[in-house]
Coordinates of C-alpha atoms in Angstrom, one line a residue:
Chain A
M1 CA 15.5 -2.6 15.1
S2 CA 15.9 -0.2 18.1
T3 CA 13.3 -0.4 20.9
Q4 CA 12.8 3.3 20.7
L5 CA 10.6 4.3 17.5
S6 CA 12.0 6.9 15.3
I7 CA 9.6 9.5 13.0
L8 CA 10.4 12.2 10.3
V9 CA 7.2 14.6 10.5
V10 CA 7.1 16.9 7.4
D11 CA 4.6 19.8 7.5
D12 CA 5.0 23.3 6.4
E13 CA 2.9 24.2 9.3
L14 CA 4.5 25.1 12.7
L15 CA 1.3 24.4 14.5
I16 CA 0.9 20.9 13.4
R17 CA 4.9 20.3 13.4
D18 CA 4.9 21.4 17.4
L19 CA 1.7 19.4 18.3
L20 CA 3.0 16.3 16.7
Y21 CA 6.7 16.9 18.0
D22 CA 5.2 17.1 22.0
F23 CA 3.0 14.1 21.1
F24 CA 5.4 12.0 19.9
V25 CA 8.3 12.7 22.4
E26 CA 5.9 12.3 25.2
Q27 CA 5.4 8.8 23.6
G28 CA 9.0 8.1 23.8
W29 CA 9.6 8.3 20.2
R30 CA 12.7 9.8 18.5
I31 CA 11.6 12.8 16.4
T32 CA 12.9 14.7 13.7
I33 CA 10.8 17.7 12.2
A34 CA 11.1 19.2 8.6
E35 CA 9.4 22.3 7.1
N36 CA 9.4 20.6 3.4
G37 CA 10.6 17.9 1.4
Q38 CA 13.9 19.2 0.7
Q39 CA 14.6 19.3 4.5
A40 CA 13.1 16.1 5.0
L41 CA 15.5 14.5 2.4
N42 CA 18.5 16.2 4.2
A43 CA 17.4 14.5 7.7
L44 CA 17.2 11.2 6.0
A45 CA 20.4 11.4 4.6
G46 CA 22.0 11.4 8.0
Q47 CA 20.0 8.7 9.7
N48 CA 17.3 6.1 9.4
Y49 CA 13.6 6.4 10.3
D50 CA 10.7 3.8 11.2
L51 CA 8.3 6.1 9.7
V52 CA 8.1 9.2 7.5
L53 CA 4.8 11.1 8.2
T54 CA 4.2 13.9 5.4
D55 CA 1.7 16.6 4.2
L56 CA 1.3 16.8 0.7
K57 CA 0.9 20.5 -0.2
M58 CA 4.4 22.5 0.8
P59 CA 6.8 24.9 -0.5
E60 CA 9.8 24.1 -2.2
M61 CA 9.0 20.3 -2.6
D62 CA 5.5 19.0 -2.2
G63 CA 4.9 15.3 -0.4
M64 CA 4.4 13.3 -3.4
E65 CA 7.6 14.7 -4.9
L66 CA 9.1 13.6 -1.5
I67 CA 7.8 10.1 -1.7
R68 CA 8.8 9.7 -5.2
T69 CA 12.7 10.4 -4.3
L70 CA 12.0 8.2 -1.0
R71 CA 11.1 5.5 -3.3
Q72 CA 14.0 5.8 -5.2
R73 CA 16.6 6.7 -2.5
H74 CA 15.2 5.0 0.8
P75 CA 12.4 2.4 -0.5
G76 CA 12.0 0.5 2.6
I77 CA 11.1 3.4 5.1
P78 CA 7.0 3.4 5.3
V79 CA 5.4 6.6 4.7
M80 CA 2.1 8.3 5.9
I81 CA 0.5 11.0 4.3
M82 CA -1.6 13.7 6.3
T83 CA -3.4 16.3 4.2
G84 CA -6.0 19.2 4.6
F85 CA -6.6 18.8 0.7
P86 CA -7.9 15.3 0.2
S87 CA -8.5 14.2 -3.2
V88 CA -9.6 10.9 -5.1
D89 CA -6.3 11.7 -7.4
S90 CA -3.8 12.2 -4.7
A91 CA -5.3 9.2 -2.7
V92 CA -5.0 6.9 -5.8
E93 CA -1.4 8.2 -6.5
A94 CA -0.4 7.5 -2.7
L95 CA -1.8 4.1 -3.0
R96 CA 0.0 3.5 -6.3
E97 CA 3.4 4.5 -4.3
K98 CA 2.6 2.0 -1.6
V99 CA 1.7 4.6 1.1
A100 CA 1.0 3.0 4.3
D101 CA -1.8 5.1 5.2
Y102 CA -3.5 8.5 4.1
I103 CA -4.8 10.8 6.9
V104 CA -7.2 13.6 6.4
K105 CA -6.7 16.7 8.6
P106 CA -7.9 17.7 11.2
F107 CA -7.2 14.4 12.5
N108 CA -7.8 12.9 15.9
I109 CA -4.1 12.7 17.5
N110 CA -4.6 9.2 19.2
Q111 CA -6.1 7.5 16.2
L112 CA -3.0 9.2 13.9
Y113 CA -1.0 7.7 16.6
K114 CA -2.5 4.2 16.8
I115 CA -2.0 3.9 12.9
A116 CA 1.8 5.5 12.9
S117 CA 2.5 2.8 15.7
S118 CA 1.4 -0.3 13.6
V119 CA 3.2 1.1 10.6
A120 CA 6.3 1.8 12.4
K121 CA 6.2 -1.7 13.7
G122 CA 5.0 -3.0 10.7
A123 CA 8.1 -5.2 9.5
E124 CA 8.4 -6.5 13.0
T125 CA 4.9 -7.4 13.1
A126 CA 5.1 -9.1 9.7
S127 CA 7.8 -11.5 10.7
K128 CA 5.6 -12.4 13.8
V129 CA 2.6 -12.9 11.9
Q130 CA 4.3 -15.7 9.5
Chain B
M1 CA 6.4 -14.2 -16.1
S2 CA 5.0 -12.6 -19.1
E3 CA 1.9 -11.1 -19.2
S4 CA 0.7 -13.8 -21.5
Q5 CA 0.6 -16.1 -18.7
L6 CA -1.6 -14.2 -16.1
R7 CA -4.7 -15.5 -14.9
I8 CA -7.2 -12.7 -14.1
L9 CA -10.6 -12.8 -12.2
I10 CA -12.9 -10.0 -12.7
A11 CA -15.9 -10.0 -10.3
D12 CA -18.4 -7.4 -11.4
S13 CA -22.2 -7.4 -11.6
D14 CA -22.2 -5.2 -14.8
L15 CA -21.3 -8.0 -17.0
P16 CA -21.2 -6.1 -20.5
V17 CA -18.5 -4.1 -19.0
A18 CA -16.7 -7.0 -17.6
R19 CA -16.9 -8.8 -20.7
S20 CA -15.6 -6.0 -22.5
V21 CA -12.6 -5.7 -20.2
A22 CA -12.0 -9.5 -20.5
E23 CA -11.9 -9.1 -24.5
F24 CA -9.4 -6.3 -24.3
L25 CA -6.9 -8.0 -21.8
E26 CA -7.2 -11.4 -23.6
A27 CA -7.0 -9.7 -27.1
S28 CA -4.3 -6.9 -26.3
M29 CA -2.2 -8.8 -23.6
G30 CA -2.7 -12.3 -23.7
C31 CA -4.2 -12.7 -20.3
S32 CA -6.4 -15.7 -19.4
V33 CA -9.6 -14.0 -17.7
T34 CA -12.5 -15.4 -15.9
L35 CA -15.9 -13.6 -15.2
A36 CA -17.2 -14.5 -11.7
G37 CA -20.2 -12.3 -11.6
V38 CA -21.6 -10.9 -8.0
A39 CA -21.8 -14.8 -6.7
A40 CA -18.0 -14.9 -6.5
S41 CA -16.2 -14.8 -3.1
P42 CA -12.7 -15.5 -1.5
N43 CA -13.9 -18.6 -0.5
G44 CA -14.7 -20.1 -3.8
D45 CA -18.5 -20.3 -3.7
D46 CA -18.7 -19.6 -7.1
H47 CA -16.1 -22.2 -8.2
H48 CA -13.3 -19.6 -8.3
R49 CA -10.6 -19.3 -5.7
V50 CA -9.1 -16.0 -5.6
E51 CA -5.8 -17.2 -4.4
D52 CA -5.3 -19.0 -8.0
F53 CA -5.4 -15.8 -9.8
A54 CA -2.3 -13.3 -10.4
I55 CA -4.7 -10.3 -10.4
V56 CA -8.4 -9.8 -9.2
F57 CA -10.7 -6.9 -10.4
V58 CA -13.7 -6.4 -8.1
D59 CA -16.2 -3.9 -8.0
Q60 CA -16.2 -1.4 -5.1
A61 CA -19.9 -2.2 -4.7
I62 CA -19.5 -5.8 -4.2
E63 CA -16.6 -5.6 -1.7
V64 CA -18.5 -2.8 0.3
A65 CA -21.6 -5.3 0.5
S66 CA -19.5 -8.3 1.4
G67 CA -17.5 -6.2 4.1
Y68 CA -14.3 -6.3 1.8
A69 CA -14.2 -10.0 1.3
F70 CA -11.9 -10.3 -1.4
L71 CA -9.5 -8.5 0.3
T72 CA -9.7 -9.7 3.8
G73 CA -9.9 -13.2 2.7
L74 CA -6.5 -13.1 1.3
G75 CA -3.9 -14.9 3.5
N76 CA -0.9 -13.2 4.4
R77 CA 1.1 -15.1 2.0
S78 CA -1.2 -14.4 -1.0
T79 CA 0.3 -13.3 -4.1
T80 CA -2.9 -12.3 -5.6
S81 CA -3.2 -8.4 -6.5
V82 CA -6.6 -7.0 -5.6
I83 CA -7.7 -4.1 -8.1
I84 CA -10.9 -2.1 -7.1
S85 CA -13.0 -0.9 -9.5
T86 CA -15.6 1.8 -9.1
S87 CA -18.1 4.2 -11.0
I88 CA -18.6 6.6 -8.0
P89 CA -15.1 7.7 -7.3
S90 CA -14.9 9.1 -3.4
I91 CA -12.0 10.0 -1.1
E92 CA -13.4 7.5 1.6
E93 CA -13.5 4.7 -0.9
V94 CA -10.0 4.9 -2.1
I95 CA -8.8 5.1 1.5
Q96 CA -10.8 2.0 2.7
A97 CA -9.5 0.0 -0.5
F98 CA -6.0 0.7 0.3
R99 CA -6.3 0.2 4.2
H100 CA -7.9 -3.3 3.2
G101 CA -4.8 -4.0 0.8
A102 CA -6.0 -3.3 -2.6
V103 CA -2.9 -2.6 -5.0
D104 CA -5.2 0.0 -7.4
V105 CA -8.4 1.6 -7.9
L106 CA -9.6 2.3 -11.3
F107 CA -12.6 4.2 -12.4
K108 CA -15.4 3.3 -14.9
P109 CA -15.8 4.0 -17.5
Y110 CA -12.4 2.6 -18.2
D111 CA -9.5 4.1 -20.2
F112 CA -8.0 1.3 -21.9
R113 CA -4.3 2.7 -21.3
D114 CA -4.9 3.3 -17.7
L115 CA -6.4 -0.4 -17.5
E116 CA -3.2 -1.9 -19.3
A117 CA -1.1 0.4 -17.2
A118 CA -2.6 -1.1 -13.9
V119 CA -2.7 -4.6 -15.1
Q120 CA 1.1 -4.3 -15.6
R121 CA 1.7 -2.5 -12.1
A122 CA -0.6 -5.4 -10.3
A123 CA 1.4 -7.9 -12.1
R124 CA 4.8 -6.6 -11.2
E125 CA 3.4 -6.5 -7.6
H126 CA 2.3 -10.1 -8.0
R127 CA 5.9 -11.2 -8.8
Q128 CA 7.4 -9.4 -6.1
R129 CA 5.1 -11.2 -3.9
C130 CA 5.9 -14.5 -5.7
L131 CA 9.8 -13.9 -5.0
R132 CA 9.3 -12.9 -1.3
N133 CA 7.5 -16.4 -0.7
E134 CA 10.2 -18.2 -2.5
L135 CA 12.8 -16.2 -0.3
L136 CA 10.7 -17.1 3.0
D137 CA 10.6 -20.5 2.2
H138 CA 14.5 -20.6 2.0
K139 CA 14.7 -17.8 4.9
E140 CA 16.7 -20.5 7.2
A141 CA 19.2 -21.1 4.4
L142 CA 19.7 -17.2 3.7
A143 CA 19.8 -16.5 7.5
D144 CA 22.7 -18.9 7.7
L145 CA 24.5 -17.3 4.6
L146 CA 24.1 -13.7 5.9
G147 CA 24.5 -14.9 9.6
W148 CA 21.1 -13.2 10.4
R149 CA 18.3 -14.2 12.6
E150 CA 15.4 -15.6 10.5
S151 CA 13.2 -12.9 11.6
D152 CA 15.9 -10.4 10.5
V153 CA 15.6 -12.3 6.9
E154 CA 11.8 -11.6 7.1
T155 CA 12.3 -8.0 8.3
G156 CA 14.8 -7.2 5.5
L157 CA 12.3 -8.7 2.7
A158 CA 9.5 -6.1 4.2
R159 CA 12.0 -3.4 4.1
C160 CA 13.1 -4.1 0.7
G161 CA 9.3 -3.6 -0.5
Y162 CA 9.0 -7.6 -0.5
G163 CA 6.8 -7.5 2.2
R164 CA 3.1 -6.3 2.4
M165 CA 3.7 -3.8 5.7
E166 CA 0.5 -1.8 4.7
E167 CA -1.7 -4.7 5.4
T168 CA -0.7 -4.7 9.2
V169 CA -2.6 -1.8 9.5
V170 CA -6.0 -3.5 8.5
S171 CA -6.7 -5.2 11.5
R172 CA -7.1 -1.8 13.5

C-alpha cells in the first residue's frame, strides 16, 4: 500500500467538491473529483483508490447505482456515502451493499476526515489487529 | 453450508413475535432457532454464546440499552452475522447499527419474504467469514505460495470482501 492515501470524491455540488478537494490536498492525499457516477467509473478505470466518497442524489448516474456497479467491477474499494437527503431506506440499502459509512450533510469536515482516514486505512488496520 | 444447518439466536423481549419468527425459520428454511429473551448477552449470561450461532437477531432496544453489547462483544474473527430488528425505524438507528457492524436491519412487523431474504444474505456473509478465517489460518502457506508477505494476504482478503473492513470504524 502506498503511503499517500487516495480518494475519489463524487458530488454534483461544486461547493462540496471544492471544499473536499482543498481539504484532502492539504492533508497530503491524492484526490480526484467527479460530478456524477459515470465520471467516477471513468476515473476508476484508470487507477485504483483507497476510498470512494460519494453523494447519493446526482444526475446521469446516482450514488447507489455507482455503488452497485463498483461492487461488480471493483469489489475491494471501500465506499462512504454523504447525502443531504438521508432516508431510512437508502441507509439500509447502503448497509446491505457494505458501505463503510453514511454521512449526513451538512457534515463536520474534521469528523468526516477522521472516518475517511479510518476507512481508507481499513485493510492495513485489519491486518494489524489480527 | 445449507440454510438447514444454520443456527440462529433471536434476542427479543417481544416473545410472541420472536416465536412466530422462529416457527417460520424452522418450518420454511429448516433453521435451528433458539430464543434468548432479554437476558441474553454476548458473554453467555443466558447460557447462549453468541459466537456459537451463524446469525443473531437482536432487537434494537436491547442493543441500545446494553450499549450495543452483542455487536461490540463479537471478536475480530467472529463469523456471526448480526441482524438488528426495530419497530421504530430511524435514520440514526440504522446508521448506528451498521457503524457497530450489523449486517442488516429489519423492520417490524416483519414481511416474511424480507425476513427470508435477510437470512439468506446473513448466511452468505457468515460463510464468507468462515472462509476468511480458514484462509487466515493458512496465511503463512498462502504467502509462501504467492510470494507475498503475510500482512499482504490479510490485506488482500480484506480487499476482496473477505475482511470486515467496516469494523475498523467502530472504535472511533
